[in-house]
Amino acid sequence: MNTTAFPRTDPHTLSDDGDALHFCTTCAFSQACLSEGMDKRALGELHVLVEHVGPLHAGDILFREGDPFEAIAAVRAGTVKTFVVDRDGHEHVLGFHLPGELVGLNAIDDDHYPCNAVALDTVMLCRFSFPKIAVLAAKVPGLQRQLFRLLSRDIGRAALLAGDWSADQRMAAFLLGLSRRLAARGFSPNRFALTMARTDIANYLRLAPETVSRVLKRFQDAGLLRVDRRDLEILDREPLEALAAPILRD
Amino acid sequence: MNTTAFPRTDPHTLSDDGDALHFCTTCAFSQACLSEGMDKRALGELHVLVEHVGPLHAGDILFREGDPFEAIAAVRAGTVKTFVVDRDGHEHVLGFHLPGELVGLNAIDDDHYPCNAVALDTVMLCRFSFPKIAVLAAKVPGLQRQLFRLLSRDIGRAALLAGDWSADQRMAAFLLGLSRRLAARGFSPNRFALTMARTDIANYLRLAPETVSRVLKRFQDAGLLRVDRRDLEILDREPLEALAAPILRD
DNA sequence: CGAACACTTGACAGCCCTCAACGTGAGTGG
DNA sequence: CCACTCACGTTGAGGGCTGTCAAGTGTTCG
């Protein structure tokens, strides 16, 4: 276990193209794939170059910092955490990737992954060879446009948590962010599992784990939510939205 | 003054293609433009679709948050500041764009600029219509690759300052970052002007302006640098590198 | 059943923000 | 040439948020 399962072709790789069309309705490329304008032959080519990888299990590593960059991946199920470890051994979580989202876009720049990626629970992936998808993007304007969009979106997302927000604001923005992204893929916006440890949340929000505990308790005591271990239910969105508004900018 | 000068075609627009080749040696696209593999005709097309804009002066606005996204721009001279203003009127500086760097990449996602951009001093720009450069990118693999790289790079850069670093670490990383980026374009790495106000630096590093003053004074008293108003000279890089190392990751 | 781990809770201290006052340089008009 | 103004920058005092350290509780897994 804990071996790099992603860059290599996994023994469990599926190539079941019938199912692919079903899975893809919630994938990051769906807008490109399912758009009216997309050439039928090109759509076929995209589905041919995808490799289905998984299932990976909690703790399985997709890729390590410094690994040569070969592919990006769309999460079909589960949660992927990306992070770096500084020389003091402190972990900095860069992001959590939910179903339908992409992993590896930040590796394009220097041909090596600039971070580690690990599965937090049972994860299914669609793996796209980047050189191949780049070639296809040149032939399919809708796909190139979608790639540009997704890259651009990540620039903005990375900048969100950079502000000097309070612990309450950060936590509210984090929870609502999860809620919205899950809702966009058809999951319940008010009741979901925190697939990551408190420590992971802390390292993502740049807080101490103790502060994460305290804020969650404070929110629960205020009746904003109910939290039991990894199980979370949002009871009163309004105050959370108010807290998160300056961060989420809406 | 302070009118939006960027999206419209500026009256001072130049189309002097002879000079273009000279300016472009330090531009963000130079790697794509000047690469051996790049098709001569395609290189010509890139130079045809560029509009030279400027000079803009300190305080001139390139674009405002919410403006429809039409073009990205490469800075040829001067400094551009990008920022958002929250409902409390507080300014959050997203970045400073030096000669050779691009502005507007984060606007691709939703077809509107998500931030404001303003010139901090006398600025010269190369303006690229994004739809046109996207079409060209589909025909020129080297250009597409360069665009992907530049987008990917900005994702990583945005994540750098997100950590919970100390004021000293942030300032050291900021100054060394400027130094390196200027050096990469042929400017002196040890002696340069801070083209932005202390308040801008503070809003970028998420510090109070007073803290910026105090840290600079502390660095000067320690003999690490000499600073007089906007004029800055790095005297001892080693301690600064040590401070910034965990942020710059090297 | 024991051990390791995740999480919670409490006490304390430190860094940086806030508030306030002062200094300084550039531009302006007399 | 000089006084004036104003924005920018500096310096000082005090307080609040959150990190650190420590101990305790609960859960999972071997």
Coordinates of C-alpha atoms (C1' of nucleotides) in Angstrom, one line a residue:
Chain A
M1 CA 0.0 0.0 0.0
N2 CA 0.9 3.7 -0.2
T3 CA 2.7 3.0 -3.5
T4 CA 2.3 5.4 -6.5
A5 CA -0.7 4.0 -8.3
F6 CA -1.5 6.8 -10.7
P7 CA 1.3 7.4 -13.3
R8 CA 1.6 3.8 -14.1
T9 CA -1.3 2.0 -15.8
D10 CA -3.2 0.3 -13.0
P11 CA -4.0 -3.4 -13.2
H12 CA -7.7 -2.5 -12.5
T13 CA -7.9 -0.2 -15.4
L14 CA -11.2 -0.4 -17.2
S15 CA -11.9 0.5 -20.7
D16 CA -15.6 0.2 -20.7
D17 CA -16.7 2.9 -23.0
G18 CA -20.4 2.3 -22.5
D19 CA -20.3 3.3 -18.9
A20 CA -18.0 6.2 -19.7
L21 CA -20.8 8.3 -21.1
H22 CA -22.7 7.8 -17.9
F23 CA -19.9 8.8 -15.6
C24 CA -18.9 11.8 -17.7
T25 CA -22.1 13.7 -17.1
T26 CA -20.7 14.9 -13.8
C27 CA -17.1 15.2 -15.0
A28 CA -15.1 18.4 -15.4
F29 CA -15.0 17.9 -19.1
S30 CA -18.7 17.4 -19.4
Q31 CA -19.2 20.9 -20.7
A32 CA -16.8 20.2 -23.5
C33 CA -17.9 16.6 -24.1
L34 CA -21.6 17.1 -24.1
S35 CA -21.8 20.5 -25.8
E36 CA -23.9 20.6 -29.0
G37 CA -21.0 21.8 -31.0
M38 CA -18.7 19.0 -30.2
D39 CA -17.7 16.9 -33.1
K40 CA -19.0 13.3 -32.7
R41 CA -15.7 11.8 -33.8
A42 CA -13.7 14.1 -31.5
L43 CA -16.0 13.1 -28.6
G44 CA -15.1 9.5 -29.4
E45 CA -11.4 10.3 -29.4
L46 CA -11.7 11.8 -26.0
H47 CA -13.4 8.7 -24.6
V48 CA -10.8 6.5 -26.2
L49 CA -7.8 8.3 -24.6
V50 CA -9.3 8.2 -21.1
E51 CA -8.1 5.4 -18.7
H52 CA -10.3 4.5 -15.9
V53 CA -8.2 4.0 -12.8
G54 CA -9.3 2.6 -9.5
P55 CA -10.6 1.9 -7.0
L56 CA -7.8 3.5 -4.9
H57 CA -8.2 3.3 -1.1
A58 CA -7.6 5.8 1.7
G59 CA -3.9 6.5 1.8
D60 CA -3.1 5.4 -1.7
I61 CA -0.8 7.8 -3.5
L62 CA -1.7 9.2 -6.9
F63 CA 1.6 10.9 -7.5
R64 CA 4.5 12.4 -5.5
E65 CA 6.1 15.8 -5.6
G66 CA 8.9 15.6 -8.3
D67 CA 7.3 12.8 -10.3
P68 CA 7.5 13.4 -14.0
F69 CA 4.2 14.9 -15.2
E70 CA 2.4 12.7 -17.6
A71 CA -1.3 13.0 -17.0
I72 CA -4.1 14.9 -15.4
A73 CA -7.0 13.1 -13.8
A74 CA -10.7 13.7 -13.2
V75 CA -12.1 12.5 -9.9
R76 CA -15.1 10.3 -10.6
A77 CA -15.7 9.2 -6.9
G78 CA -14.1 10.0 -3.6
T79 CA -11.8 12.8 -2.5
V80 CA -8.2 13.5 -3.4
K81 CA -6.0 15.7 -1.3
T82 CA -3.0 17.6 -2.8
F83 CA -0.3 18.8 -0.5
V84 CA 3.4 19.7 -0.1
V85 CA 5.7 19.0 2.9
D86 CA 8.2 21.7 3.9
R87 CA 11.6 20.9 5.3
D88 CA 10.3 21.1 8.9
G89 CA 7.9 18.3 8.0
H90 CA 4.8 20.5 8.1
E91 CA 2.2 19.5 5.7
H92 CA 0.5 22.3 3.6
V93 CA -2.7 21.2 2.0
L94 CA -3.2 22.8 -1.4
G95 CA -6.7 21.5 -2.0
F96 CA -9.3 18.9 -1.9
H97 CA -10.6 17.5 -5.2
L98 CA -14.2 16.3 -5.3
P99 CA -16.0 14.2 -7.9
G100 CA -16.0 15.9 -11.2
E101 CA -12.9 18.0 -10.5
L102 CA -9.4 17.8 -12.0
V103 CA -6.1 17.0 -10.4
G104 CA -2.7 17.8 -11.8
L105 CA -3.3 21.1 -13.6
N106 CA -0.6 22.8 -11.6
A107 CA 2.0 20.4 -13.0
I108 CA 1.9 21.6 -16.6
D109 CA 4.4 24.4 -16.0
D110 CA 7.6 22.5 -15.3
D111 CA 6.8 19.0 -16.4
H112 CA 6.9 17.6 -12.9
Y113 CA 4.2 17.4 -10.2
P114 CA 4.8 20.2 -7.8
C115 CA 2.9 18.5 -5.0
N116 CA 1.7 15.1 -3.7
A117 CA -1.7 13.7 -4.2
V118 CA -3.3 11.1 -2.0
A119 CA -6.8 9.4 -1.8
L120 CA -8.7 10.2 1.3
D121 CA -11.3 7.5 0.8
T122 CA -12.2 5.1 -2.0
V123 CA -11.4 7.0 -5.2
M124 CA -12.2 6.3 -8.9
L125 CA -10.3 8.3 -11.5
C126 CA -10.3 9.1 -15.2
R127 CA -6.8 9.5 -16.3
F128 CA -5.9 11.7 -19.3
S129 CA -2.5 11.7 -20.9
F130 CA -1.7 15.4 -21.1
P131 CA 0.3 15.3 -24.4
K132 CA -2.6 13.4 -26.0
I133 CA -5.3 15.7 -24.7
A134 CA -3.3 18.7 -25.7
V135 CA -3.2 17.4 -29.3
L136 CA -6.9 16.7 -29.2
A137 CA -7.5 20.2 -27.8
A138 CA -5.9 21.7 -30.9
K139 CA -8.4 19.9 -33.0
V140 CA -11.4 20.5 -30.8
P141 CA -11.9 24.2 -30.0
G142 CA -14.5 23.4 -27.3
L143 CA -12.0 21.2 -25.4
Q144 CA -9.2 23.7 -25.6
R145 CA -11.5 26.4 -24.3
Q146 CA -12.7 24.1 -21.5
L147 CA -9.0 23.4 -20.5
F148 CA -8.3 27.2 -20.5
R149 CA -11.3 27.8 -18.3
L150 CA -10.4 25.1 -15.8
L151 CA -6.9 26.4 -15.5
S152 CA -8.1 29.9 -15.1
R153 CA -10.6 28.9 -12.5
D154 CA -7.9 27.3 -10.3
I155 CA -5.9 30.6 -10.3
G156 CA -8.9 32.3 -8.8
R157 CA -9.6 29.5 -6.3
A158 CA -6.1 29.5 -5.0
A159 CA -6.3 33.2 -4.3
L160 CA -9.4 33.0 -2.2
L161 CA -8.0 31.6 1.0
A162 CA -4.9 33.8 0.7
G163 CA -6.6 36.7 2.6
D164 CA -6.2 37.5 6.3
W165 CA -9.6 36.2 7.3
S166 CA -10.6 35.1 10.8
A167 CA -10.8 31.4 11.7
D168 CA -14.6 31.6 11.7
Q169 CA -14.7 33.2 8.2
R170 CA -12.3 30.6 6.8
M171 CA -14.2 27.7 8.3
A172 CA -17.6 29.0 7.0
A173 CA -16.1 29.6 3.5
F174 CA -14.6 26.1 3.6
L175 CA -17.9 24.4 4.5
L176 CA -20.0 26.4 2.1
G177 CA -17.4 25.7 -0.6
L178 CA -17.7 22.0 -0.1
S179 CA -21.5 22.2 0.1
R180 CA -21.7 24.1 -3.2
R181 CA -19.3 21.9 -5.1
L182 CA -21.0 18.8 -3.9
A183 CA -24.4 20.2 -4.8
A184 CA -23.1 21.0 -8.3
R185 CA -22.4 17.3 -8.8
G186 CA -25.8 16.2 -7.4
F187 CA -25.0 15.5 -3.8
S188 CA -26.9 16.9 -0.8
P189 CA -25.7 20.4 0.0
N190 CA -26.8 20.3 3.6
R191 CA -25.6 16.8 4.8
F192 CA -22.3 15.4 3.8
A193 CA -19.2 13.7 5.1
L194 CA -16.0 15.4 5.9
T195 CA -13.7 12.9 4.2
M196 CA -10.6 14.6 5.5
A197 CA -9.2 14.7 9.1
R198 CA -9.4 17.8 11.2
T199 CA -5.6 18.1 10.8
D200 CA -6.1 18.2 7.0
I201 CA -8.7 21.0 7.3
A202 CA -6.3 22.9 9.6
N203 CA -3.4 22.5 7.2
Y204 CA -5.6 23.7 4.4
L205 CA -7.1 26.7 6.2
R206 CA -3.8 27.6 7.8
L207 CA -5.1 27.1 11.3
A208 CA -4.1 24.9 14.2
P209 CA -6.1 21.7 14.5
E210 CA -7.3 22.9 17.9
T211 CA -8.7 26.0 16.4
V212 CA -10.6 23.9 13.9
S213 CA -12.2 21.9 16.7
R214 CA -13.1 25.1 18.6
V215 CA -14.7 26.8 15.7
L216 CA -16.8 23.7 14.8
K217 CA -17.9 23.5 18.4
R218 CA -18.7 27.2 18.4
F219 CA -20.8 26.8 15.2
Q220 CA -22.6 23.8 16.7
D221 CA -23.3 25.6 20.0
A222 CA -24.7 28.5 17.9
G223 CA -27.1 26.1 16.1
L224 CA -25.5 26.7 12.7
L225 CA -24.6 23.0 12.2
R226 CA -24.5 19.6 13.7
V227 CA -21.2 17.7 13.6
D228 CA -20.5 14.2 14.8
R229 CA -17.0 13.0 13.9
R230 CA -16.9 13.2 10.1
D231 CA -20.6 13.5 9.6
L232 CA -21.8 17.1 9.1
E233 CA -25.2 18.7 8.7
I234 CA -25.7 22.4 8.0
L235 CA -28.7 23.6 10.0
D236 CA -28.6 27.4 9.3
R237 CA -26.9 28.6 6.2
E238 CA -27.6 32.3 6.6
P239 CA -25.0 33.2 9.2
L240 CA -22.5 31.0 7.5
E241 CA -23.1 32.7 4.2
A242 CA -22.7 36.1 5.9
L243 CA -19.4 35.0 7.4
A244 CA -18.1 33.6 4.2
A245 CA -19.4 36.3 1.9
P246 CA -16.2 38.5 1.8
I247 CA -14.1 35.4 1.0
L248 CA -16.4 33.8 -1.6
R249 CA -17.2 37.2 -3.0
D250 CA -21.0 37.0 -3.5
Chain B
M1 CA -7.6 60.4 -16.3
N2 CA -8.4 57.1 -14.5
T3 CA -10.6 56.0 -17.4
T4 CA -10.5 52.4 -18.7
A5 CA -7.8 52.5 -21.4
F6 CA -7.2 48.9 -22.0
P7 CA -10.3 47.2 -23.5
R8 CA -10.8 49.9 -26.1
T9 CA -8.2 50.4 -28.8
D10 CA -6.0 53.2 -27.5
P11 CA -5.3 56.2 -29.8
H12 CA -1.6 55.7 -29.2
T13 CA -1.7 52.1 -30.5
L14 CA 1.3 51.3 -32.5
S15 CA 1.6 48.6 -35.1
D16 CA 5.3 48.9 -35.7
D17 CA 6.2 45.3 -36.4
G18 CA 9.9 46.0 -36.8
D19 CA 10.2 47.0 -33.2
A20 CA 8.0 44.2 -32.0
L21 CA 10.6 41.6 -32.5
H22 CA 13.0 43.6 -30.3
F23 CA 10.5 44.1 -27.5
C24 CA 9.4 40.5 -27.6
T25 CA 12.7 39.0 -26.5
T26 CA 11.7 39.7 -22.9
C27 CA 8.0 39.0 -23.2
A28 CA 6.1 36.1 -21.7
F29 CA 5.5 34.6 -25.1
S30 CA 9.2 34.8 -26.1
Q31 CA 9.7 31.1 -25.4
A32 CA 6.8 30.3 -27.9
C33 CA 7.7 33.0 -30.4
L34 CA 11.4 32.5 -30.6
S35 CA 11.5 28.7 -30.3
E36 CA 13.2 26.9 -33.1
G37 CA 10.2 24.8 -33.9
M38 CA 7.8 27.7 -34.4
D39 CA 6.4 28.1 -37.8
K40 CA 7.5 31.3 -39.5
R41 CA 4.1 32.1 -40.8
A42 CA 2.5 31.4 -37.4
L43 CA 5.1 33.7 -35.8
G44 CA 4.0 36.4 -38.2
E45 CA 0.4 35.8 -37.3
L46 CA 1.1 36.3 -33.6
H47 CA 2.9 39.6 -34.3
V48 CA 0.0 40.7 -36.5
L49 CA -2.6 40.2 -33.8
V50 CA -0.8 42.1 -31.1
E51 CA -1.7 45.7 -30.4
H52 CA 0.8 47.9 -28.7
V53 CA -0.9 50.0 -26.0
G54 CA 0.5 52.9 -24.1
P55 CA 2.1 54.7 -22.6
L56 CA -0.3 54.5 -19.6
H57 CA 0.5 56.6 -16.5
A58 CA 0.3 56.0 -12.8
G59 CA -3.3 55.5 -11.8
D60 CA -4.6 54.7 -15.3
I61 CA -6.9 51.7 -15.3
L62 CA -6.5 48.8 -17.6
F63 CA -9.8 47.2 -16.8
R64 CA -12.3 47.0 -14.0
E65 CA -13.9 44.1 -12.2
G66 CA -16.9 42.9 -14.1
D67 CA -15.7 44.3 -17.5
P68 CA -16.3 41.8 -20.3
F69 CA -13.2 39.8 -21.0
E70 CA -11.7 40.4 -24.4
A71 CA -8.0 40.3 -24.2
I72 CA -4.9 39.4 -22.1
A73 CA -1.9 41.7 -22.1
A74 CA 1.8 41.3 -21.7
V75 CA 3.6 44.1 -19.8
R76 CA 6.4 45.5 -21.8
A77 CA 7.4 48.2 -19.4
G78 CA 6.3 49.4 -15.9
T79 CA 4.2 47.7 -13.3
V80 CA 0.6 46.7 -13.2
K81 CA -1.3 46.0 -10.0
T82 CA -4.3 43.7 -9.9
F83 CA -6.8 43.9 -7.0
V84 CA -10.3 43.5 -5.8
V85 CA -12.2 45.7 -3.3
D86 CA -14.5 44.1 -0.8
R87 CA -17.7 45.5 0.5
D88 CA -16.0 47.1 3.4
G89 CA -13.8 49.1 1.0
H90 CA -10.7 47.1 1.8
E91 CA -8.4 46.6 -1.1
H92 CA -6.9 43.1 -1.7
V93 CA -3.9 43.1 -4.0
L94 CA -3.8 39.9 -6.1
G95 CA -0.5 40.6 -7.7
F96 CA 2.1 42.9 -9.3
H97 CA 2.9 42.3 -12.9
L98 CA 6.4 43.2 -14.1
P99 CA 7.7 43.5 -17.6
G100 CA 7.4 40.3 -19.6
E101 CA 4.5 39.0 -17.5
L102 CA 0.8 38.5 -18.4
V103 CA -2.3 40.2 -17.1
G104 CA -5.8 38.8 -17.4
L105 CA -5.3 35.1 -17.4
N106 CA -7.7 34.7 -14.4
A107 CA -10.5 36.2 -16.5
I108 CA -10.8 33.3 -18.9
D109 CA -13.1 31.3 -16.7
D110 CA -16.2 33.4 -16.7
D111 CA -15.7 35.8 -19.6
H112 CA -15.4 38.8 -17.2
Y113 CA -12.4 40.3 -15.5
P114 CA -12.6 39.1 -11.8
C115 CA -10.5 42.0 -10.6
N116 CA -9.3 45.5 -11.4
A117 CA -5.9 46.4 -13.0
V118 CA -4.2 49.7 -12.7
A119 CA -0.8 51.0 -13.8
L120 CA 1.6 51.9 -11.0
D121 CA 3.9 53.9 -13.2
T122 CA 4.5 54.4 -16.9
V123 CA 3.3 51.2 -18.5
M124 CA 3.6 49.9 -22.1
L125 CA 1.5 46.8 -23.0
C126 CA 1.1 44.3 -25.8
R127 CA -2.6 43.5 -26.0
F128 CA -3.7 40.1 -27.4
S129 CA -7.3 39.4 -28.3
F130 CA -8.0 36.2 -26.4
P131 CA -10.4 34.6 -29.0
K132 CA -7.8 35.3 -31.7
I133 CA -4.9 33.9 -29.7
A134 CA -6.9 30.8 -28.8
V135 CA -7.5 30.1 -32.5
L136 CA -3.9 30.6 -33.2
A137 CA -2.9 28.4 -30.3
A138 CA -4.9 25.5 -31.9
K139 CA -2.8 25.8 -35.0
V140 CA 0.5 26.4 -33.2
P141 CA 1.4 23.6 -30.6
G142 CA 4.2 25.7 -29.1
L143 CA 1.9 28.6 -28.4
Q144 CA -0.8 26.4 -26.9
R145 CA 1.8 24.7 -24.7
Q146 CA 3.1 28.1 -23.6
L147 CA -0.4 29.3 -22.7
F148 CA -1.0 26.1 -20.7
R149 CA 2.3 26.7 -18.9
L150 CA 1.7 30.3 -18.0
L151 CA -1.8 29.4 -16.7
S152 CA -0.4 26.5 -14.7
R153 CA 2.4 28.7 -13.3
D154 CA -0.1 31.3 -12.0
I155 CA -2.0 28.6 -10.0
G156 CA 1.2 27.7 -8.2
R157 CA 2.2 31.4 -7.6
A158 CA -1.2 32.2 -6.1
A159 CA -0.8 29.4 -3.6
L160 CA 2.6 30.6 -2.4
L161 CA 1.6 33.5 -0.1
A162 CA -1.4 31.5 1.2
G163 CA 0.6 30.0 4.0
D164 CA 0.6 31.3 7.6
W165 CA 4.0 32.8 7.3
S166 CA 5.5 35.4 9.6
A167 CA 5.7 39.1 8.5
D168 CA 9.5 38.7 8.1
Q169 CA 9.1 35.6 6.0
R170 CA 6.5 37.2 3.8
M171 CA 8.5 40.4 3.2
A172 CA 11.7 38.4 2.5
A173 CA 9.8 36.3 0.0
F174 CA 8.2 39.3 -1.6
L175 CA 11.5 41.2 -2.1
L176 CA 13.4 38.1 -3.4
G177 CA 10.5 37.3 -5.7
L178 CA 10.7 40.8 -7.2
S179 CA 14.4 40.5 -7.4
R180 CA 14.4 37.2 -9.3
R181 CA 11.6 38.2 -11.7
L182 CA 13.4 41.5 -12.5
A183 CA 16.7 39.6 -12.9
A184 CA 15.0 37.2 -15.3
R185 CA 14.1 40.2 -17.5
G186 CA 17.6 41.6 -17.4
F187 CA 17.2 44.2 -14.6
S188 CA 19.5 44.4 -11.6
P189 CA 18.6 41.9 -9.0
N190 CA 20.1 43.9 -6.1
R191 CA 19.0 47.4 -6.8
F192 CA 15.5 48.3 -7.9
A193 CA 12.5 50.6 -7.3
L194 CA 9.5 49.6 -5.3
T195 CA 7.0 50.9 -7.8
M196 CA 4.1 50.3 -5.3
A197 CA 3.1 52.1 -2.1
R198 CA 3.7 50.5 1.3
T199 CA 0.0 50.2 1.5
D200 CA -0.1 48.1 -1.7
I201 CA 2.7 45.8 -0.3
A202 CA 0.7 45.5 2.9
N203 CA -2.5 44.6 1.0
Y204 CA -0.6 42.1 -1.0
L205 CA 1.1 40.4 1.9
R206 CA -2.0 40.6 4.1
L207 CA -0.1 42.8 6.7
A208 CA -0.8 46.2 8.1
P209 CA 1.1 49.0 6.5
E210 CA 2.7 49.7 9.8
T211 CA 4.0 46.2 9.9
V212 CA 5.5 46.7 6.4
S213 CA 7.4 49.8 7.7
R214 CA 8.6 48.0 10.8
V215 CA 9.9 44.9 9.0
L216 CA 11.7 47.0 6.4
K217 CA 13.3 49.1 9.2
R218 CA 14.2 45.9 11.0
F219 CA 15.8 44.5 7.8
Q220 CA 17.7 47.7 7.3
D221 CA 19.0 47.8 10.9
A222 CA 20.2 44.2 10.5
G223 CA 22.2 45.3 7.5
L224 CA 20.2 43.1 5.1
L225 CA 19.2 46.0 2.8
R226 CA 19.1 49.7 2.4
V227 CA 15.8 51.4 1.7
D228 CA 15.1 55.0 1.0
R229 CA 11.5 55.7 0.1
R230 CA 10.9 53.6 -3.1
D231 CA 14.5 53.0 -3.7
L232 CA 15.7 49.6 -2.4
E233 CA 19.1 47.8 -2.4
I234 CA 19.7 44.3 -1.2
L235 CA 22.9 44.2 0.8
D236 CA 22.9 40.6 2.2
R237 CA 20.9 38.0 0.3
E238 CA 21.7 35.0 2.5
P239 CA 19.5 35.8 5.5
L240 CA 16.7 36.9 3.3
E241 CA 16.9 33.6 1.3
A242 CA 16.9 31.7 4.5
L243 CA 13.7 33.5 5.7
A244 CA 12.0 33.1 2.3
A245 CA 13.1 29.5 1.7
P246 CA 10.0 27.8 3.1
I247 CA 7.8 30.0 1.0
L248 CA 9.7 30.0 -2.2
R249 CA 10.4 26.3 -1.7
D250 CA 14.0 26.1 -2.7
Chain C
dC1 C1' -7.5 -5.9 25.4
dG2 C1' -3.9 -2.6 24.5
dA3 C1' -1.9 0.8 21.7
dA4 C1' -2.0 4.2 18.4
dC5 C1' -4.4 7.8 16.6
dA6 C1' -7.9 11.4 16.1
dC7 C1' -10.1 14.7 18.4
dT8 C1' -11.4 17.8 22.3
dT9 C1' -10.7 21.0 26.0
dG10 C1' -8.1 24.3 28.8
dA11 C1' -4.3 27.7 30.2
dC12 C1' -1.0 30.9 28.6
dA13 C1' 1.8 33.6 25.6
dG14 C1' 3.2 35.9 21.4
dC15 C1' 2.6 38.1 17.1
dC16 C1' 0.5 41.4 14.7
dC17 C1' -3.5 44.6 14.2
dT18 C1' -5.7 48.8 15.8
dC19 C1' -5.5 53.3 17.1
dA20 C1' -3.0 57.5 17.5
dA21 C1' 0.4 60.9 16.8
dC22 C1' 4.3 62.5 14.4
dG23 C1' 7.6 63.2 10.5
dT24 C1' 8.7 63.9 5.6
dG25 C1' 8.7 64.9 0.8
dA26 C1' 6.3 66.5 -3.4
dG27 C1' 3.4 69.7 -5.5
dT28 C1' 1.0 74.2 -5.4
dG29 C1' 0.1 79.0 -5.2
dG30 C1' 1.3 83.3 -3.5
Chain D
dC1 C1' 11.7 81.6 -2.6
dC2 C1' 8.7 80.2 0.9
dA3 C1' 4.6 78.8 3.4
dC4 C1' 1.0 75.6 2.9
dT5 C1' -1.3 71.3 2.1
dC6 C1' -1.8 66.6 1.7
dA7 C1' -0.6 62.0 1.0
dC8 C1' 2.6 58.8 2.3
dG9 C1' 5.4 56.8 5.7
dT10 C1' 7.2 56.1 10.4
dT11 C1' 7.0 55.3 15.3
dG12 C1' 4.8 54.1 19.8
dA13 C1' 1.3 51.9 23.1
dG14 C1' -2.2 48.5 24.1
dG15 C1' -5.3 44.7 23.1
dG16 C1' -7.3 40.6 20.7
dC17 C1' -7.0 36.4 18.1
dT18 C1' -4.9 32.3 17.4
dG19 C1' -0.8 29.3 18.1
dT20 C1' 1.6 26.5 21.4
dC21 C1' 1.8 23.4 25.0
dA22 C1' -0.4 20.1 27.9
dA23 C1' -3.7 16.8 29.4
dG24 C1' -7.7 14.2 28.8
dT25 C1' -11.3 11.5 26.1
dG26 C1' -13.0 8.5 22.6
dT27 C1' -12.5 5.3 18.6
dT28 C1' -10.4 2.1 15.6
dC29 C1' -7.5 -1.6 14.6
dG30 C1' -4.2 -5.2 15.4

